[in-house]
Amino acid sequence: MASSIVEEDLTIEGNVSSEGGSVDVKGHIVGDVSADAITVQLSGSVDGALSAKKITMEGKHNGSLKCDDLKLASSSQVRADVVARTMETESGARVVGKVKITGEQ
């Protein structure tokens, strides 16, 4: 599985896609991100739509979020409409927006 890393000192303005791979965000993305797996690190932020099978959120996200499995760390700050099959949330995680959990299929 290919992995793309957006380092802390990098800002990307535009969409990021990793078909069949993962995207690890330590910096800032202004645009949509799609991949098999997306991790937004504590230092990372995304302003746009996130779409993946698995999303792990430690940093900040503004936009929309769609995935099968969502994990929100205690440090995460999400301002988005969320659609997920399953969601795991640590104490302290913040979510502002509509949340729809569809359950196991």
Tab-separated table of C-alpha atoms in Angstrom:
chain	number	residue	atom	x	y	z
A	1	MET	CA	0.000	0.000	0.000
A	2	ALA	CA	1.476	3.343	-1.051
A	3	SER	CA	1.714	6.077	1.555
A	4	SER	CA	1.750	9.836	1.025
A	5	ILE	CA	2.964	12.127	3.806
A	6	VAL	CA	2.224	15.844	4.045
A	7	GLU	CA	4.963	17.161	6.368
A	8	GLU	CA	4.404	19.776	9.101
A	9	ASP	CA	5.966	22.666	7.172
A	10	LEU	CA	3.906	21.981	4.009
A	11	THR	CA	0.611	23.550	2.908
A	12	ILE	CA	-1.170	22.041	-0.084
A	13	GLU	CA	-3.900	23.986	-1.839
A	14	GLY	CA	-5.702	21.460	-3.992
A	15	ASN	CA	-7.098	17.958	-3.832
A	16	VAL	CA	-5.021	14.978	-2.666
A	17	SER	CA	-5.839	11.448	-3.798
A	18	SER	CA	-4.056	8.161	-3.092
A	19	GLU	CA	-5.932	5.363	-4.821
A	20	GLY	CA	-5.385	2.158	-2.864
A	21	GLY	CA	-2.981	3.901	-0.481
A	22	SER	CA	-2.857	6.073	2.607
A	23	VAL	CA	-2.400	9.776	3.299
A	24	ASP	CA	-0.695	10.953	6.507
A	25	VAL	CA	-1.319	14.656	7.150
A	26	LYS	CA	1.121	16.445	9.452
A	27	GLY	CA	0.835	19.810	7.654
A	28	HIS	CA	-2.133	21.670	6.177
A	29	ILE	CA	-4.354	20.771	3.219
A	30	VAL	CA	-6.902	23.132	1.702
A	31	GLY	CA	-8.847	20.785	-0.550
A	32	ASP	CA	-10.409	17.341	-0.607
A	33	VAL	CA	-8.534	14.191	0.442
A	34	SER	CA	-9.429	10.663	-0.685
A	35	ALA	CA	-7.551	7.426	0.032
A	36	ASP	CA	-8.001	3.969	1.559
A	37	ALA	CA	-6.748	5.353	4.884
A	38	ILE	CA	-6.298	8.931	6.087
A	39	THR	CA	-4.553	9.999	9.281
A	40	VAL	CA	-4.610	13.631	10.350
A	41	GLN	CA	-1.842	13.963	12.932
A	42	LEU	CA	-1.960	16.321	15.941
A	43	SER	CA	-0.048	18.968	13.968
A	44	GLY	CA	-2.201	18.467	10.845
A	45	SER	CA	-5.324	20.146	9.543
A	46	VAL	CA	-7.606	19.717	6.551
A	47	ASP	CA	-10.140	22.186	5.173
A	48	GLY	CA	-12.217	20.139	2.732
A	49	ALA	CA	-13.913	16.785	2.284
A	50	LEU	CA	-12.317	13.597	3.645
A	51	SER	CA	-13.259	10.269	2.060
A	52	ALA	CA	-11.678	6.914	2.990
A	53	LYS	CA	-12.316	3.426	4.313
A	54	LYS	CA	-10.530	4.333	7.562
A	55	ILE	CA	-9.943	7.798	9.013
A	56	THR	CA	-7.969	8.537	12.171
A	57	MET	CA	-8.278	12.107	13.386
A	58	GLU	CA	-5.859	13.648	15.902
A	59	GLY	CA	-5.732	17.184	14.493
A	60	LYS	CA	-8.244	19.614	12.991
A	61	HIS	CA	-10.753	19.178	10.183
A	62	ASN	CA	-13.317	21.537	8.645
A	63	GLY	CA	-15.605	20.267	5.891
A	64	SER	CA	-17.247	16.898	5.435
A	65	LEU	CA	-16.121	13.426	6.417
A	66	LYS	CA	-17.225	10.078	4.952
A	67	CYS	CA	-15.724	6.695	5.845
A	68	ASP	CA	-16.350	3.155	7.058
A	69	ASP	CA	-14.326	3.345	10.271
A	70	LEU	CA	-13.673	6.619	12.091
A	71	LYS	CA	-11.432	7.073	15.120
A	72	LEU	CA	-11.381	10.435	16.889
A	73	ALA	CA	-8.491	10.934	19.305
A	74	SER	CA	-8.920	13.114	22.392
A	75	SER	CA	-7.018	15.925	20.631
A	76	SER	CA	-9.248	15.984	17.524
A	77	GLN	CA	-11.311	19.029	16.563
A	78	VAL	CA	-13.855	18.308	13.844
A	79	ARG	CA	-16.256	20.838	12.331
A	80	ALA	CA	-17.939	18.671	9.716
A	81	ASP	CA	-20.937	16.644	8.723
A	82	VAL	CA	-19.845	13.087	9.499
A	83	VAL	CA	-21.085	9.872	7.859
A	84	ALA	CA	-19.425	6.672	9.102
A	85	ARG	CA	-20.232	2.998	9.515
A	86	THR	CA	-18.525	2.876	12.911
A	87	MET	CA	-17.057	5.595	15.124
A	88	GLU	CA	-14.700	5.361	18.087
A	89	THR	CA	-14.317	8.536	20.106
A	90	GLU	CA	-11.839	9.208	22.906
A	91	SER	CA	-12.852	11.451	25.783
A	92	GLY	CA	-12.072	15.069	24.904
A	93	ALA	CA	-12.667	14.798	21.149
A	94	ARG	CA	-14.754	17.661	19.771
A	95	VAL	CA	-17.258	17.345	16.936
A	96	VAL	CA	-19.474	20.168	15.662
A	97	GLY	CA	-21.893	19.190	12.889
A	98	LYS	CA	-24.277	16.426	11.915
A	99	VAL	CA	-23.153	12.900	12.776
A	100	LYS	CA	-24.668	9.824	11.083
A	101	ILE	CA	-23.453	6.364	12.145
A	102	THR	CA	-24.866	3.700	9.859
A	103	GLY	CA	-23.778	0.625	11.879
A	104	GLU	CA	-22.493	-2.741	10.697
A	105	GLN	CA	-23.596	-3.855	7.244
